[in-house]
XYZ file of C-alpha atoms in Angstrom:
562
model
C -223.475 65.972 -158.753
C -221.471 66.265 -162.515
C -220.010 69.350 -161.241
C -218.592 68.304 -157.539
C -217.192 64.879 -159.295
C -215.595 67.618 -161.693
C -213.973 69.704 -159.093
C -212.876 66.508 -157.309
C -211.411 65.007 -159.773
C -209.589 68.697 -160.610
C -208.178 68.808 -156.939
C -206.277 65.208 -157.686
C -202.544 64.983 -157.287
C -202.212 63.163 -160.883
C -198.909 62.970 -160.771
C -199.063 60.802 -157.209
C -201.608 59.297 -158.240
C -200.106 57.337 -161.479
C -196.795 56.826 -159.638
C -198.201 54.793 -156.839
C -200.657 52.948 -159.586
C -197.176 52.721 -161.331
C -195.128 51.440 -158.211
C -198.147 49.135 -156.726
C -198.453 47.682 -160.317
C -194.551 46.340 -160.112
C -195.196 45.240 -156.584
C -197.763 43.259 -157.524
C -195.907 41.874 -160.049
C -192.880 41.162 -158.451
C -195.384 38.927 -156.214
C -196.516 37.188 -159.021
C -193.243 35.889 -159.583
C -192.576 34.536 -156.242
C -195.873 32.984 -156.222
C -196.422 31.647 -159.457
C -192.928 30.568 -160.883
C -191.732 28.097 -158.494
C -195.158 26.325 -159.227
C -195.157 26.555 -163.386
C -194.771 23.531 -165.370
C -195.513 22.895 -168.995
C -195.948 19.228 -170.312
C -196.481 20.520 -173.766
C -192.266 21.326 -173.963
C -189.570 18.651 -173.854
C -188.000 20.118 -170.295
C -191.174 20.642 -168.288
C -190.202 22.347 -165.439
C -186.413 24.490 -165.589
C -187.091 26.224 -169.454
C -191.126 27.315 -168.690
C -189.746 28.761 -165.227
C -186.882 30.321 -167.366
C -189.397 31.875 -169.782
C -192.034 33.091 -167.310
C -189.349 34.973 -165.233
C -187.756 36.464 -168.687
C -191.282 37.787 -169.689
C -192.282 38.787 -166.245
C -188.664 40.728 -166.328
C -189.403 42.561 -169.707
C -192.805 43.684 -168.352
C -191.379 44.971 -164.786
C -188.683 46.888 -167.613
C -191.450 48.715 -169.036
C -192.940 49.968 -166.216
C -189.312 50.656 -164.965
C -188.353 52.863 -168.358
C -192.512 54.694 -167.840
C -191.661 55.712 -164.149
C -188.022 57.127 -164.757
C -188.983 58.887 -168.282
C -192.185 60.059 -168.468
C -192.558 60.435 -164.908
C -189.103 61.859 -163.661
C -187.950 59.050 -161.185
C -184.761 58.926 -160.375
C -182.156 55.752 -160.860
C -179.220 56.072 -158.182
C -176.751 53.519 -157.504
C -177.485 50.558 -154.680
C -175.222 49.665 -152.095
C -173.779 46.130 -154.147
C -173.386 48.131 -157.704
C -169.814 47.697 -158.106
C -169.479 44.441 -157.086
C -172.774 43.198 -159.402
C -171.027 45.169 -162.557
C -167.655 43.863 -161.795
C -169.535 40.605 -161.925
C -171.348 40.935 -165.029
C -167.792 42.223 -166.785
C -165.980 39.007 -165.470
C -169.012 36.855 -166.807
C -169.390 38.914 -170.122
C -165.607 38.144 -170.702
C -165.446 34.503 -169.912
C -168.357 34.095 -172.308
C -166.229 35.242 -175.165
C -163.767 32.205 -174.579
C -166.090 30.005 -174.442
C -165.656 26.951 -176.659
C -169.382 27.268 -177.229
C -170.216 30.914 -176.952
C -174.255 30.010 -177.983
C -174.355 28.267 -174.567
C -172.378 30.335 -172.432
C -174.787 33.152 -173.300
C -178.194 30.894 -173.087
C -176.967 27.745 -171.206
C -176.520 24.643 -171.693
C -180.062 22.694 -172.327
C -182.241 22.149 -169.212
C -179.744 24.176 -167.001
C -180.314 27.417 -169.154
C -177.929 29.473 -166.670
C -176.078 31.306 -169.298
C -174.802 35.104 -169.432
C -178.844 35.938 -170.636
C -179.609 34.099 -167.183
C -177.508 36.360 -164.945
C -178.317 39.624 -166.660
C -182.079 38.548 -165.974
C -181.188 37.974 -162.225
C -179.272 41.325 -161.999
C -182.394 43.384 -163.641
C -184.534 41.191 -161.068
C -182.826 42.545 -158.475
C -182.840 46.110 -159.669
C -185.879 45.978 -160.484
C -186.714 45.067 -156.604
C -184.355 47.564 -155.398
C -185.977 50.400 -156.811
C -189.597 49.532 -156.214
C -189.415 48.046 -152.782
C -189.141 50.957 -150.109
C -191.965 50.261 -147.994
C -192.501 47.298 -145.244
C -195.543 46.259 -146.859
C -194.489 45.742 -149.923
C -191.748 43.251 -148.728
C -194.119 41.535 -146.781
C -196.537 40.870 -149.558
C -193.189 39.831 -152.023
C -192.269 37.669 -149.082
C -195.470 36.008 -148.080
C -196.175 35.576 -151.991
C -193.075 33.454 -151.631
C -194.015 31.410 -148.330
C -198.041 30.416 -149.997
C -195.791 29.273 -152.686
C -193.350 27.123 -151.033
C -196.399 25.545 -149.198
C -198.512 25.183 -151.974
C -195.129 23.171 -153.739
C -193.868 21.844 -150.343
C -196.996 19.879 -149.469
C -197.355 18.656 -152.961
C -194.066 16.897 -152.529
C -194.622 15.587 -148.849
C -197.634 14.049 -150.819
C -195.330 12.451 -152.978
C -192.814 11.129 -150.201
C -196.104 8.967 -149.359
C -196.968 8.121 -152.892
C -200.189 9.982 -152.392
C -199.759 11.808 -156.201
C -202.210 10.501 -158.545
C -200.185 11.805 -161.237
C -196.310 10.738 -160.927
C -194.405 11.435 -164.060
C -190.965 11.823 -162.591
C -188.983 9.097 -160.779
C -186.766 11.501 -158.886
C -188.945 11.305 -155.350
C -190.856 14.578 -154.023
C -189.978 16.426 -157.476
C -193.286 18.404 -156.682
C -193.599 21.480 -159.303
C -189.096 21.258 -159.911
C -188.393 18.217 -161.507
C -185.825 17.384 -159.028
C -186.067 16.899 -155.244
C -182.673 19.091 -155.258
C -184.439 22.065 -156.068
C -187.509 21.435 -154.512
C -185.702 21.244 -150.703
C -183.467 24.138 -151.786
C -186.407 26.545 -152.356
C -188.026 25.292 -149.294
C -184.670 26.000 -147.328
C -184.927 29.855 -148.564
C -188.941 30.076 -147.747
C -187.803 28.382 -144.021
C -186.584 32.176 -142.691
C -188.957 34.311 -144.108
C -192.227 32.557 -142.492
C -190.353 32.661 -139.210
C -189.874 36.819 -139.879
C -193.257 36.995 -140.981
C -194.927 34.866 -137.880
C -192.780 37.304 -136.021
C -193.779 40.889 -137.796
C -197.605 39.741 -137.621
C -196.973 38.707 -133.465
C -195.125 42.298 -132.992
C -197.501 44.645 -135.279
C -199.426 47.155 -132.976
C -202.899 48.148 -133.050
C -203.479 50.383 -130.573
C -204.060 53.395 -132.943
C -206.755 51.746 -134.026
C -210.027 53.355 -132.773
C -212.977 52.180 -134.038
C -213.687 49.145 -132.523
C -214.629 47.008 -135.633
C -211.473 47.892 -137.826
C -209.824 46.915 -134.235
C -211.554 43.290 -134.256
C -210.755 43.308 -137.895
C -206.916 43.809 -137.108
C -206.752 41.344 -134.665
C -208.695 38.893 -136.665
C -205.996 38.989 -138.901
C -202.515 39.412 -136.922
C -203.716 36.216 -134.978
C -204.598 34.115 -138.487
C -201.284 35.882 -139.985
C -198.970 34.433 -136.681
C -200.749 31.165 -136.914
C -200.131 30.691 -140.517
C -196.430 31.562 -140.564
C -195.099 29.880 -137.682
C -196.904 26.527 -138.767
C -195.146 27.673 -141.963
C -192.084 27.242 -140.954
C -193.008 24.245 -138.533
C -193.711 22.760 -142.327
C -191.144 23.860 -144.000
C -188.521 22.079 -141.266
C -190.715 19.187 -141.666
C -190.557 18.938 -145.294
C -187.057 19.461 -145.441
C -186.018 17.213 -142.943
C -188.176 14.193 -144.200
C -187.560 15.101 -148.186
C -183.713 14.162 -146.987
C -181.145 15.978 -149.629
C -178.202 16.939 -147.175
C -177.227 20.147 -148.260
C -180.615 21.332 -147.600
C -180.267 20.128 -144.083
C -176.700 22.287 -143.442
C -178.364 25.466 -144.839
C -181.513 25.022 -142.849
C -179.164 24.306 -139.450
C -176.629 27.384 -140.303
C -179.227 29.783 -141.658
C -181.832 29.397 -138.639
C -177.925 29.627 -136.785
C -177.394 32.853 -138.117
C -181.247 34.071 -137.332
C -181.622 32.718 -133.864
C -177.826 34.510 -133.033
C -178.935 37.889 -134.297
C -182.685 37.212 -132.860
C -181.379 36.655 -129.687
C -179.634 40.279 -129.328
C -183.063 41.567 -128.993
C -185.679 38.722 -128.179
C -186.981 37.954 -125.042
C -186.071 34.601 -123.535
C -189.359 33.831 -123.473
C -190.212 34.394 -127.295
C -186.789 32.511 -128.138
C -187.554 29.558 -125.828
C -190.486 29.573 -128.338
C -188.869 29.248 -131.256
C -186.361 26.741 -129.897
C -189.234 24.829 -128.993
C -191.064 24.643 -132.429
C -187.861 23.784 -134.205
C -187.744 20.744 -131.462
C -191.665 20.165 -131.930
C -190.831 20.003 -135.381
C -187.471 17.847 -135.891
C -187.545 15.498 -133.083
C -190.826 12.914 -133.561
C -189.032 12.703 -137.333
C -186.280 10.355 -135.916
C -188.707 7.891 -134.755
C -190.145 6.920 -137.810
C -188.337 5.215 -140.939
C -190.507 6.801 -143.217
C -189.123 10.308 -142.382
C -185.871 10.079 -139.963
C -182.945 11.324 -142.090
C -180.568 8.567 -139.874
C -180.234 6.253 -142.913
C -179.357 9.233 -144.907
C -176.352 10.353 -143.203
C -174.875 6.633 -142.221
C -175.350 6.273 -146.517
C -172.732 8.995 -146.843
C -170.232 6.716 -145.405
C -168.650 3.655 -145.129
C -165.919 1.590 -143.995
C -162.919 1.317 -146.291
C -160.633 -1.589 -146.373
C -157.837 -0.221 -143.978
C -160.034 0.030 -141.227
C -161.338 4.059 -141.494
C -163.933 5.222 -143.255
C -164.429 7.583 -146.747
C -167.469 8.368 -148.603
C -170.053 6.901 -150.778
C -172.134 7.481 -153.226
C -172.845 11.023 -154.558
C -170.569 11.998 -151.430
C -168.004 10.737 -153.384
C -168.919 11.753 -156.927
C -168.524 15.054 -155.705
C -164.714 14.671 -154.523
C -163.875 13.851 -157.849
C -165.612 16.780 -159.297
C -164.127 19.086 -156.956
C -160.617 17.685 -157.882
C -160.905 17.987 -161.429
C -162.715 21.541 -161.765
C -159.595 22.918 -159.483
C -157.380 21.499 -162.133
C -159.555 22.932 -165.190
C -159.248 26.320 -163.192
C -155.377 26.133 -163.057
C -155.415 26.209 -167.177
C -158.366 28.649 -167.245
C -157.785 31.886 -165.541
C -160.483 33.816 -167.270
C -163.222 31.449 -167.275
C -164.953 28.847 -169.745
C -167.872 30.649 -169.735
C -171.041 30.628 -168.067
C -172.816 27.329 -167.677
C -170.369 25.673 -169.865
C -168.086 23.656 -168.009
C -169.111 20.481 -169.771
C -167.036 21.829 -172.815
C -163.861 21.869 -171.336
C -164.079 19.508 -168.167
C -163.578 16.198 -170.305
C -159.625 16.638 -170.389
C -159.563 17.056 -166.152
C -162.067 14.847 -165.104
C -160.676 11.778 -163.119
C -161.459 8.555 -164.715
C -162.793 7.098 -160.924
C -165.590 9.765 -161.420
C -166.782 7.505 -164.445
C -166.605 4.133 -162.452
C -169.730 5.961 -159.882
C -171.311 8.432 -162.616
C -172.408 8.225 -166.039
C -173.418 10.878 -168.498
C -171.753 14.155 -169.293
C -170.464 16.236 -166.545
C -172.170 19.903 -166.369
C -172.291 21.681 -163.182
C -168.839 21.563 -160.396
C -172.075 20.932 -157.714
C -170.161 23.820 -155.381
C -171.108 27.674 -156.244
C -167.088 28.539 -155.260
C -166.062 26.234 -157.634
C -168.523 26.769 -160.850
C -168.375 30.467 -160.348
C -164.229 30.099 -160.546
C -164.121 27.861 -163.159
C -167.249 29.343 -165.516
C -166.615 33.057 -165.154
C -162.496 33.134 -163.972
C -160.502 34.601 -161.276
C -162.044 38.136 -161.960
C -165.680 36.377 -161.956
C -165.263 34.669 -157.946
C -163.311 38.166 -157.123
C -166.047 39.799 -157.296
C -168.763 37.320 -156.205
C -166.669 36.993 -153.026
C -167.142 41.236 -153.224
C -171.091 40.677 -153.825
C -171.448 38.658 -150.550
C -169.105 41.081 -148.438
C -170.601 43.585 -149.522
C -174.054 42.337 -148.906
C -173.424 41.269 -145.153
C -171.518 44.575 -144.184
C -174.950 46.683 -145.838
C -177.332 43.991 -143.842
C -175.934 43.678 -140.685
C -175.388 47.211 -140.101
C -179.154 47.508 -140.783
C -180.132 44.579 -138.222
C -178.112 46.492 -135.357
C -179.251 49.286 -135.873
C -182.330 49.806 -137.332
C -185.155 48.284 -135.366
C -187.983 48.441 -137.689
C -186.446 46.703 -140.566
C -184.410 44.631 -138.763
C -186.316 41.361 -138.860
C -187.572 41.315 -142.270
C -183.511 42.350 -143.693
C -182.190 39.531 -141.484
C -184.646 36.537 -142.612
C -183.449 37.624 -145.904
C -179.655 37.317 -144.981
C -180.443 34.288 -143.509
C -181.945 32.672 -146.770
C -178.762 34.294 -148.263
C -176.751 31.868 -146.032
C -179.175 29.224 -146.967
C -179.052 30.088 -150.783
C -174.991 29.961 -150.636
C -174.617 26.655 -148.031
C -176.322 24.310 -150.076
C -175.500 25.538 -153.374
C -171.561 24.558 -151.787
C -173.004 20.939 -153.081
C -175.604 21.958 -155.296
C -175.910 24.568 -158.216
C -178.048 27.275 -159.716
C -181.552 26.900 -160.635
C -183.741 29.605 -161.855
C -186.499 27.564 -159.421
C -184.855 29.665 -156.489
C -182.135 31.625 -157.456
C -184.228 33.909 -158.568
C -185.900 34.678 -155.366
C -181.792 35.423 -153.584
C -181.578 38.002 -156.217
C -185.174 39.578 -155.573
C -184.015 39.487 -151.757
C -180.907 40.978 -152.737
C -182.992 43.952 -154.079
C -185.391 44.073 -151.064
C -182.351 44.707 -149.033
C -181.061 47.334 -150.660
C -184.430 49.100 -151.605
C -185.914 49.059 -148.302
C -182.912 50.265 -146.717
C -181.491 52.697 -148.672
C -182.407 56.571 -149.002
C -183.534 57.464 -152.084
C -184.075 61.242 -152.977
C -187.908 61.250 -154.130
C -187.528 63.447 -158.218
C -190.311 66.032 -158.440
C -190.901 66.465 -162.230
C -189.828 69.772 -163.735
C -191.725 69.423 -166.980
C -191.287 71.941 -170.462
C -191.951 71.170 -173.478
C -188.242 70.133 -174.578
C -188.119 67.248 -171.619
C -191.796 65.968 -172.611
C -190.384 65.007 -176.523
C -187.258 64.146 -175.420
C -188.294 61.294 -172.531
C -191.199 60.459 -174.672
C -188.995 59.645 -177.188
C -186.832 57.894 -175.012
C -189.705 55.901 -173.350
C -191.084 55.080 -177.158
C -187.907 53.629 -177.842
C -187.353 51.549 -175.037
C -190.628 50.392 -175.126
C -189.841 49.244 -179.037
C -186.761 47.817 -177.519
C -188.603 45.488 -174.860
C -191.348 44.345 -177.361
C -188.814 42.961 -179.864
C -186.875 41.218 -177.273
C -190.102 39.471 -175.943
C -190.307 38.607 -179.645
C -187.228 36.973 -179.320
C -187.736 35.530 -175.496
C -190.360 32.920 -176.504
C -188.731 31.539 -179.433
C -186.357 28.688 -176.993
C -190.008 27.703 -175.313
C -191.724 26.945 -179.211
C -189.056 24.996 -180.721
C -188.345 22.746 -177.412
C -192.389 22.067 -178.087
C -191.442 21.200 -181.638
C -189.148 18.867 -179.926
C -191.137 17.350 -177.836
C -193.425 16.565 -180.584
C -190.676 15.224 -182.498
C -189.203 12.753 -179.355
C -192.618 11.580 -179.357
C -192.941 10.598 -182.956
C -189.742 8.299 -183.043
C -190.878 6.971 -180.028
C -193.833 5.638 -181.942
C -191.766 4.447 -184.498
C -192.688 7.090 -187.008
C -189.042 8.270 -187.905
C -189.786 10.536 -190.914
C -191.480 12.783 -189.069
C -189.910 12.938 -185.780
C -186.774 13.810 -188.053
C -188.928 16.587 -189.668
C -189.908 17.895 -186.604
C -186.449 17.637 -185.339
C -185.239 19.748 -188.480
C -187.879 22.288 -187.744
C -187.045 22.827 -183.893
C -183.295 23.031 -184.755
C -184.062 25.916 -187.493
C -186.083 27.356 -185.121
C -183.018 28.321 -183.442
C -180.614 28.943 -185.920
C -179.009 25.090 -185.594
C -177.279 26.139 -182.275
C -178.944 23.687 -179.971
C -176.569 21.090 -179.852
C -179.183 18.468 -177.992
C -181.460 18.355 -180.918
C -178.538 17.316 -182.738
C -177.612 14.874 -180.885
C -181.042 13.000 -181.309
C -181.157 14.186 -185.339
C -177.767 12.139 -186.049
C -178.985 8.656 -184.887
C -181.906 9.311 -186.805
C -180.261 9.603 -189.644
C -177.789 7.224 -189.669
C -180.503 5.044 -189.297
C -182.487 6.489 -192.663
C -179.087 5.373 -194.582
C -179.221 2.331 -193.203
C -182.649 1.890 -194.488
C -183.288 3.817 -197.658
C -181.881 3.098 -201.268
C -183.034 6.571 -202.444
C -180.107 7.832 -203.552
C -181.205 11.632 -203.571
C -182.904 10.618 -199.985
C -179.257 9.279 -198.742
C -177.111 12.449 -200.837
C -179.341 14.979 -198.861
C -179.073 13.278 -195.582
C -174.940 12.446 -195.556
C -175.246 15.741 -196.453
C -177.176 17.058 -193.614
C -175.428 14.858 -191.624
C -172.145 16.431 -192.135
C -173.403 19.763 -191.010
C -174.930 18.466 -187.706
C -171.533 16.448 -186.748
């Protein structure tokens, strides 16, 4: 028995072997993130939901690197260039560039707090999306990604329908059906992107063929589980139109209507009538019973967005009209900065353009243009939205050449340039969020790897090539275990923080301003919101001490943080 297990294990292709365990491993991964980060929250940190997401997708990242640097050194993959490399480099030049005239460079490369959509941000999506270039190349594999992403937006999606009928038992944010985001914004926006895929997916599962199936179990089997996949994706998406419509942000709504547009156009170059009768009628079954209930139709919503004016017309209200006067002062900021303010750091610079009427509907500090056109132009210059602009053409000429003609990937490449048009519709009134930006970019990648030819490297080993891509491996792997060092560093002092906002909030000032002391330290002093709650602290310790070495040390102290 010892000796056939011996010759049987002699006869295995090793090298195949450890490349698929190597390749199924990042898969598998790369599912992980679309199932588990749109869902991760952390109460013990000050910003709950944005900086945990941040940190699980930059540790996720550095993981999906190693495996990355193992399969191209030690075993002799091969890196080649994707279709949208010029325009993604030309990108991360204009961004890299605009950081260094930033007025705050620390927050152009880390972002600004609870946004955290800095230059470190967009390198993260562009290795996300290489990453998912070079690993994706099968069907399967961009099904699981994809479904990983669906579960996920159901899982999140139903926990804030629950919360549209104050049915959560635990309700810690007053921002409506916040669900696992913080912010109904995002949650709508990632539900928006899931919307297209569980349509593809209802309609892979109703197309797959089993008629090369012989044995009549594994035949059962198959069936069994193409019916319960078709099911489960179409009432998906019957779900995910429901939870959009009735969670009522409106630029969710236009890249629903335009991205199911775009699908249902394409769709219908090769669909049966019958099959897109379907479809037409669970997008009816699904929207139309909404409008006769004031709990969920979305009527209120629109007549809210506008009103009649004095001379007899009509303009806009509320955040309608916030956004006007954004959009008019972030084209002035852009006439004064042609190269950018840097990345996620328009607050800096937008105080000498914003209108004063934004003020009279909007308090607090301005920090995002809320229109992707607009923030990419002003944040990373004329050279940044050049080649964005590039990015998307470039995209769209790669994927619809695909959808005509190649049948077998065409559905699964056009539900992902349909949440593309999702992604970029709504984010025309919205902005980044790592909460679903990141799953664009991974989508980006799935284009390109499953539809691009890559030659496969058959390793040539001696002994010179062994040392030297050892060596190289060794080193990158020392590289990416510093950096993860570093990566978890933002996460422990905002916990410090946290500790320390709960301390003065019990009255206990001393230490909250310890605490406060320790987070900022923790990051070299260059988080400017934990000085922002360290001043008042102070000032209020001179107010109340007559320790003169106390009040020396803090005027002191205080001079530095000002």
């Amino acid at each position: 028995m010892l000796k056939k297990l011996y010759r049987f294990i002699k006869r295995l292709p090793y090298y195949r072997i450890v490349c698929w365990l190597t390749d199924t491993a990042a898969i598998l991964l790369l599912s992980a993130i679309a199932l588990f980060l749109p869902l991760y929250y952390d109460y013990s940190v000050n910003n709950i939901y944005v900086l945990p997401k941040v940190i699980f997708l930059r540790k996720f990242t550095l993981i999906l690197l190693a495996l990355l640097a193992f399969r191209t050194t030690l075993l002799y993959g091969r890196l080649e260039k994707t279709k949208l490399f010029f325009p993604i480099i030309a990108f991360l030049i204009a961004a890299s560039i605009a950081t260094t005239q930033s007025l705050n460079p620390y927050v152009s490369l880390f972002g600004c707090y609870s946004r955290y959509e800095g230059l470190t941000s967009i390198i993260n999506y562009m290795l996300i999306f290489y990453i998912a270039s070079y690993f994706v190349k099968q069907k399967w594999q961009a099904r699981l990604i994809l479904a990983s992403a669906v579960v996920s937006g159901l899982l999140s999606g139903g926990y804030g329908v629950l919360q549209h009928w104050n049915l959560d038992p635990n309700w810690l944010v007053e921002m409506g059906e916040s669900s696992t985001f913080g912010n109904k914004n995002f949650l709508s926006a990632y539900l928006v992107l899931c919307a297209p895929l569980s349509l593809a997916l209802g309609l892979e599962a109703l197309d797959s063929k089993l008629s090369k199936k012989k044995n009549v179990f594994l035949k059962r089997f198959f069936q069994i589980g193409r019916v319960f996949q078709t099911i489960f994706f179409f009432l998906g998406f019957l779900f995910f139109v429901f939870a959009i419509v009735i969670i009522q942000t409106r630029g969710a709504w236009l890249g629903l209507f335009f991205s199911l547009l775009f699908f249902l156009i394409f769709l219908a170059m090769r669909l049966s009538k019958k099959r897109l009768l379907i479809i037409l009628g669970l997008l009816v079954l699904a929207t139309v019973p909404l409008f006769f209930f004031p709990q969920t139709s979305p009527i209120e919503r629109i007549k809210g967005t506008i009103k009649s004016n004095e001379k007899g017309g009509v303009s806009l209200t509320g955040s309608a009209a916030v956004r006007i006067y954004i959009w008019e002062s972030v084209l002035e900021l852009i006439r004064h900065h042609p190269l950018g303010v840097g990345p996620d750091s328009l607050k800096f610079a937008i105080p000498w353009y914003i209108s004063p009427d934004y003020y009279t509907l909007e308090s607090g500090v301005l920090d995002k243009a809320h229109n992707i056109i607009l923030e990419m132009t002003a944040t990373t210059g004329w050279l940044g939205i050049a080649s964005y602009i590039w990015l998307w053409i470039a995209l769209f000429s790669f994927g619809i050449g695909i959808i005509l003609h190649k049948k077998e990937k065409r559905l699964i490449t056009l539900s992902l340039l349909s949440l593309s048009i999702a992604y970029l519709i709504q984010n025309l009134f919205n902005f980044d969020s790592v909460e679903y930006t990141f799953l664009f970019w991974i989508g980006m990648g799935i284009i390109c790897g499953l539809n691009q030819y890559q030659k496969e490297e058959k390793p040539k080993p001696n002994i010179t090539g062994i040392f030297l891509r050892g060596g190289i491996f060794c080193l990158l792997a020392f590289g990416l275990f510093s950096l993860s060092k570093v990566i978890g560093l933002q996460l422990a002092s905002d916990k410090v923080f946290a500790q320390a906002r709960n301390y003065e909030a019990a009255g206990l000032r001393e230490e909250a301003i310890a605490l406060y002391e320790k987070a900022d330290a923790m990051l070299g002093g260059w988080e400017e919101t934990y000085h922002r709650f360290l001043v008042p602290n102070y000032e209020n310790r001179l107010n109340q001490t007559s320790n003169k070495e106390l009040i020396k040390e803090t005027i002191e102290r205080l001079k530095a943080d000002i």
